[in-house]
mmCIF file of C-alpha atoms in Angstrom:
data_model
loop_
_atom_site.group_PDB
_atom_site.id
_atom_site.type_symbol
_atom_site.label_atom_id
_atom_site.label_comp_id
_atom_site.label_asym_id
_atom_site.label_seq_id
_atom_site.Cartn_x
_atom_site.Cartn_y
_atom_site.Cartn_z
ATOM 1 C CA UNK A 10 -6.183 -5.263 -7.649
ATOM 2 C CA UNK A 11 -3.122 -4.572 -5.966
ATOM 3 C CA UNK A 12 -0.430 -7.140 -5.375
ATOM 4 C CA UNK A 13 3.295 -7.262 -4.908
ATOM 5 C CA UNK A 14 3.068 -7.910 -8.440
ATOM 6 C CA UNK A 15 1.602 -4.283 -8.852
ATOM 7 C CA UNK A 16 4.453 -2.750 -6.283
ATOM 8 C CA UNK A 17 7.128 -4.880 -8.444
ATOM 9 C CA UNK A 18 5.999 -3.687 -12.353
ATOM 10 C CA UNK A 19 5.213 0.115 -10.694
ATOM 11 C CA UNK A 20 9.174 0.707 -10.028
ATOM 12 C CA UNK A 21 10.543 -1.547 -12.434
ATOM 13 C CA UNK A 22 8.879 0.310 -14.612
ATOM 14 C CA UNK A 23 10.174 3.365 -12.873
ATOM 15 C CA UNK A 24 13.932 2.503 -13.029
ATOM 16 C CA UNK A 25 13.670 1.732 -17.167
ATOM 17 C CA UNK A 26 12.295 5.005 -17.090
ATOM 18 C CA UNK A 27 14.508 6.820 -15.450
ATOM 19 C CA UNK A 28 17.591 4.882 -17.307
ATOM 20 C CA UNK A 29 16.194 5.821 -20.716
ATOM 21 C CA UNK A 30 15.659 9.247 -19.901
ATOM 22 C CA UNK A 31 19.430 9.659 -18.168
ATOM 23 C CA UNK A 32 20.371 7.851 -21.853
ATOM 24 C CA UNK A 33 18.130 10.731 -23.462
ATOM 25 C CA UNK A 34 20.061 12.738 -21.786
ATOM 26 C CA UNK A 35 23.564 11.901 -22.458
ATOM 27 C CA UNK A 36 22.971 11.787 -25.764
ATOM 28 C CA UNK A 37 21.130 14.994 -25.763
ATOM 29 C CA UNK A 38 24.610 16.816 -23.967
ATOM 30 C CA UNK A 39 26.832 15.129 -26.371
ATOM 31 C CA UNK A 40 24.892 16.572 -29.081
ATOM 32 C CA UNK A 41 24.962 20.181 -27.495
ATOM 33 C CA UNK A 42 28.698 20.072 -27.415
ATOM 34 C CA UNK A 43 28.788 18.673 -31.029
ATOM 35 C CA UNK A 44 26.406 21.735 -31.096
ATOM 36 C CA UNK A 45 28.774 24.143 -29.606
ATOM 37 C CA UNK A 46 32.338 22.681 -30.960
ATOM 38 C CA UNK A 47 31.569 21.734 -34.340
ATOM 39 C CA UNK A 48 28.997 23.567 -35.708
ATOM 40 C CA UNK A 49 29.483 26.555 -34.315
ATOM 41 C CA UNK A 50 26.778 28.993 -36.029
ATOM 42 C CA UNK A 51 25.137 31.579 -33.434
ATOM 43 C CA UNK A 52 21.916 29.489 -33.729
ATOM 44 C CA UNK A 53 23.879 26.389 -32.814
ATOM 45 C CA UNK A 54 25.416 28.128 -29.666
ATOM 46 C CA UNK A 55 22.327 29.191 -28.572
ATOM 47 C CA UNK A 56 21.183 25.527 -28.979
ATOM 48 C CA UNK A 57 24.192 24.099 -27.280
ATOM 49 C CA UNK A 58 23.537 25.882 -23.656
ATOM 50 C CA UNK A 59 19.643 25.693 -23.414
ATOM 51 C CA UNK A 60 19.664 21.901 -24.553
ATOM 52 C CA UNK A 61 23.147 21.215 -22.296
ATOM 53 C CA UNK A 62 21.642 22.758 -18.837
ATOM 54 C CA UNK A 63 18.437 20.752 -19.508
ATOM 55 C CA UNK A 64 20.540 17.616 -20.892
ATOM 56 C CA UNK A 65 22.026 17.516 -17.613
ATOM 57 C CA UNK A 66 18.516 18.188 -15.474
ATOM 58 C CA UNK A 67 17.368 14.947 -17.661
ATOM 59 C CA UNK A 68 20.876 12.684 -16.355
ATOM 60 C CA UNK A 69 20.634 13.760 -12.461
ATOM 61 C CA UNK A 70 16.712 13.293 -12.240
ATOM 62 C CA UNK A 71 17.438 9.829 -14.344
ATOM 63 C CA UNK A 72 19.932 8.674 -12.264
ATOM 64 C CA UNK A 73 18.214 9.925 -9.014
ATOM 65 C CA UNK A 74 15.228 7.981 -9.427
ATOM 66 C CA UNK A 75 17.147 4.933 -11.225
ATOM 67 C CA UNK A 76 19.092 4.532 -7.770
ATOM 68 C CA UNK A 77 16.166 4.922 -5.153
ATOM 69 C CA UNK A 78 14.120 2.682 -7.499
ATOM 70 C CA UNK A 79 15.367 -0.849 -6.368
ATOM 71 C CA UNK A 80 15.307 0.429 -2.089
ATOM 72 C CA UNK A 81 11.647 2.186 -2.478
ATOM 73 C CA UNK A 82 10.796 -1.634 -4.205
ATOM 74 C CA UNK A 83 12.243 -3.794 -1.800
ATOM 75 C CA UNK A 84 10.894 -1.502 0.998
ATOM 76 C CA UNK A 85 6.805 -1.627 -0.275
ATOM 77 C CA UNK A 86 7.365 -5.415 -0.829
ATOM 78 C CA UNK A 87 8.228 -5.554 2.638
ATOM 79 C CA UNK A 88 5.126 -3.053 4.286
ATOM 80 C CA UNK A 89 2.524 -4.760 1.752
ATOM 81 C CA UNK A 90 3.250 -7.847 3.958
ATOM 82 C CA UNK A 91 4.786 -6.594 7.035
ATOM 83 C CA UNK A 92 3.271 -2.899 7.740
ATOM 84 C CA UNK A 93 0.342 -2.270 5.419
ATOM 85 C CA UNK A 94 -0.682 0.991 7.497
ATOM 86 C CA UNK A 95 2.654 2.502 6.414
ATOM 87 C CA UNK A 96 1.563 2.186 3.066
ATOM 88 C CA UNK A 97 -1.907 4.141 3.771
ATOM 89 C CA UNK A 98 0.307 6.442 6.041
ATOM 90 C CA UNK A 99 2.937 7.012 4.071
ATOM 91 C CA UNK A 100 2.871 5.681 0.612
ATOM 92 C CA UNK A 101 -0.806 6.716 -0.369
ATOM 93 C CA UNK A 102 0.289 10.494 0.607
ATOM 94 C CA UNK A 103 3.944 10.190 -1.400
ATOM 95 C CA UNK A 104 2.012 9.237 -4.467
ATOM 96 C CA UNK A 105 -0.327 12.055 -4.144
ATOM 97 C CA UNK A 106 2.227 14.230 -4.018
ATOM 98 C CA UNK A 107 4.023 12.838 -6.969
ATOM 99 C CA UNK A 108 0.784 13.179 -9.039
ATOM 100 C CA UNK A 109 0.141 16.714 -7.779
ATOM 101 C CA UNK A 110 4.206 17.564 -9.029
ATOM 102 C CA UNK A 111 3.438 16.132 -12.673
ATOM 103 C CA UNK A 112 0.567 18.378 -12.770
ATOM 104 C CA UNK A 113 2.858 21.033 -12.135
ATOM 105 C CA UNK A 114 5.627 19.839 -14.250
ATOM 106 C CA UNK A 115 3.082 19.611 -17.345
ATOM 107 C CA UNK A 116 2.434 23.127 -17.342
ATOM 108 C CA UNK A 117 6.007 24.852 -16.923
ATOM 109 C CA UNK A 118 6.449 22.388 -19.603
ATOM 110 C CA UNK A 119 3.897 23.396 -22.275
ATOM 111 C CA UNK A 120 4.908 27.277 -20.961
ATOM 112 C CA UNK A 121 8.400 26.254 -22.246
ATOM 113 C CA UNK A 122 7.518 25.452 -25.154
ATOM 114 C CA UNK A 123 5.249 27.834 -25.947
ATOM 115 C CA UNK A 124 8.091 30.385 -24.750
ATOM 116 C CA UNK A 125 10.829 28.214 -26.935
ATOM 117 C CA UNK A 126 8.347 28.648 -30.049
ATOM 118 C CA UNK A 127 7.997 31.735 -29.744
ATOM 119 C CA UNK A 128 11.370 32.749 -29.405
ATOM 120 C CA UNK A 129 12.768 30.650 -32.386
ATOM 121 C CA UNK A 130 9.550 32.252 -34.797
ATOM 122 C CA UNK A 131 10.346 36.017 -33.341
ATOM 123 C CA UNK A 132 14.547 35.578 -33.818
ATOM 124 C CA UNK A 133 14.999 33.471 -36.515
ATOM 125 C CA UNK A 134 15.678 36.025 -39.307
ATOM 126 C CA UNK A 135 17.002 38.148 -37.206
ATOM 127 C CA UNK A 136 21.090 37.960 -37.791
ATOM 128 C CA UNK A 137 21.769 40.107 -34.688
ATOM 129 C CA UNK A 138 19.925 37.473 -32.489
ATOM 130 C CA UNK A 139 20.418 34.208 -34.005
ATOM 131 C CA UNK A 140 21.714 32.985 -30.485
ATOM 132 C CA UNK A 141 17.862 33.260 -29.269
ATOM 133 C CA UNK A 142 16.520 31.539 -32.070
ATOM 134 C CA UNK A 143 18.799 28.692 -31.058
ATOM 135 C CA UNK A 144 18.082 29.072 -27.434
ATOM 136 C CA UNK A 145 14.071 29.305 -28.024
ATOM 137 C CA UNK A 146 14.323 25.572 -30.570
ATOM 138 C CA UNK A 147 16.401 24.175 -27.586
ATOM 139 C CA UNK A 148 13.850 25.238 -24.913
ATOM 140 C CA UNK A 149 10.771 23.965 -27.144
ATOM 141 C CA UNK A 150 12.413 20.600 -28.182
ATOM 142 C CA UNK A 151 13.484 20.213 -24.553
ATOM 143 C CA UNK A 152 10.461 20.959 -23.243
ATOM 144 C CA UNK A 153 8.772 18.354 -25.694
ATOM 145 C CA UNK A 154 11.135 15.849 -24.596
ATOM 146 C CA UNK A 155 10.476 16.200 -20.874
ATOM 147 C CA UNK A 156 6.331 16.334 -21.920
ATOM 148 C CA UNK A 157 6.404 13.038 -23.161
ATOM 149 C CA UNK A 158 8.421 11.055 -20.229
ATOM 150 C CA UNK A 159 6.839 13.186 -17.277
ATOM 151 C CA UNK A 160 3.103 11.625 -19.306
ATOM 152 C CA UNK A 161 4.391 7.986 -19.379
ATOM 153 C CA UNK A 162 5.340 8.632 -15.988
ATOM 154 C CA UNK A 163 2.251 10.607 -14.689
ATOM 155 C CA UNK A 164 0.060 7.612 -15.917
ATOM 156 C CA UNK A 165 1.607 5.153 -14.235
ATOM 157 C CA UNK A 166 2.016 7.028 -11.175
ATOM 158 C CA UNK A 167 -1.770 7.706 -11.499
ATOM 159 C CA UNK A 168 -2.221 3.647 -12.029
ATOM 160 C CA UNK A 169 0.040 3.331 -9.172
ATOM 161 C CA UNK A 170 -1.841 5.167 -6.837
ATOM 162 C CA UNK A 171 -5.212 4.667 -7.450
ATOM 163 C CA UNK A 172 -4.605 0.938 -7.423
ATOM 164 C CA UNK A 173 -3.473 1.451 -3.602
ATOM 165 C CA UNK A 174 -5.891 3.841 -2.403
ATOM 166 C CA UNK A 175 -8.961 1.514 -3.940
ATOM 167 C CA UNK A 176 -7.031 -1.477 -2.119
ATOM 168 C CA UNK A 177 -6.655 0.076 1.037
ATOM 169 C CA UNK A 178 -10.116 1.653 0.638
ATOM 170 C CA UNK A 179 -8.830 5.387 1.306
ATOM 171 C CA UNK A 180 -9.727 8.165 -0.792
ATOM 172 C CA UNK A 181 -7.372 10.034 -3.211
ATOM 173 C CA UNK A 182 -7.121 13.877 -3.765
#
C-alpha cells in the first residue's frame, strides 16, 4: 500500500543514506591522505589518488542527495494529497529512471572491480609498478564500497516505485 507514510520512510531513508555514505567518504579521503603523507610506499600512493578521487565522488553524491532529500519529501507529501497525477506524470517516470541508473551503476561497478583485481594480482610483485598495484586495491575496494550502498539503495528505490505504480495502477518498465 502506499501512504504518506511510504513517501515519508522512502526519503528518510534516502537522506541517512546519503549522510552515511558522505561520512564513508570523508573518512575514506582522510585515509588516502594518511595514505599519501604518512605512509608513503609506491603502493600507498597509488592507493591515495584512486581511493581520494572516488572519496570525493562518495561526499558530493552524499551531500547532493542529503540536501534535495527533505524538498523532494515535502513536495510528494504535498501531490499525494494535492496533485496525485503529478505523481503518475512525473514521479512514476523519475523512479524508473533511477532504477534503470542503478542497473547501470552495478555493472561499471563490478567492471571496477574486476579491473581493480586484476590490476593489484598483475602489479603486485612487480617493484617497478607498485603504484598500480595500489591504484588497482583502491579501485576494487572502492568499487565494493559503492556496490553495497548503490544495492541498499536500488532496493528501496525498487520498493519505492513499485509501491506507486501498483497504487496508481500504472505499469512499470
Amino acid at each position: 500500500m502506499f501512504t504518506k507514510s511510504t513517501i515519508e520512510q522512502y526519503f528518510i531513508s534516502e537522506k541517512t543514506g546519503a549522510f552515511i555514505l558522505c561520512c564513508i567518504g570523508i573518512a575514506a579521503l582522510i585515509f588516502a591522505l594518511i595514505s599519501w603523507f604518512v605512509l608513503k610506499t609506491q603502493v600507498w600512493k597509488g592507493f591515495a589518488i584512486v581511493f581520494a578521487l572516488l572519496a570525493l565522488i562518495q561526499v558530493f553524491v552524499g551531500a547532493s542527495v542529503y540536501r534535495r532529500a527533505d524538498k523532494q519529501r515535502t513536495d510528494m507529501v504535498y501531490n499525494f494529497d494535492m496533485n496525485p497525477q503529478k505523481i503518475i506524470d512525473q514521479e512514476i517516470p523519475r523512479m524508473q529512471e533511477v532504477n534503470k541508473r542503478f542497473t547501470l551503476y552495478r555493472y561499471a561497478e563490478i567492471a571496477c572491480f574486476i579491473i581493480g583485481l586484476g590490476l593489484f594480482i598483475y602489479f603486485r610483485k612487480n617493484e617497478s609498478y607498485q603504484v598500480w598495484a595500489g591504484i588497482g586495491i583502491a579501485l576494487a575496494l572502492q568499487a565494493l564500497i559503492l556496490f553495497t550502498f548503490d544495492k541498499i539503495a536500488a532496493n528501496r528505490a525498487h520498493t519505492y516505485t513499485e509501491s506507486m505504480a501498483n497504487f496508481f495502477k500504472k505499469p512499470i518498465n
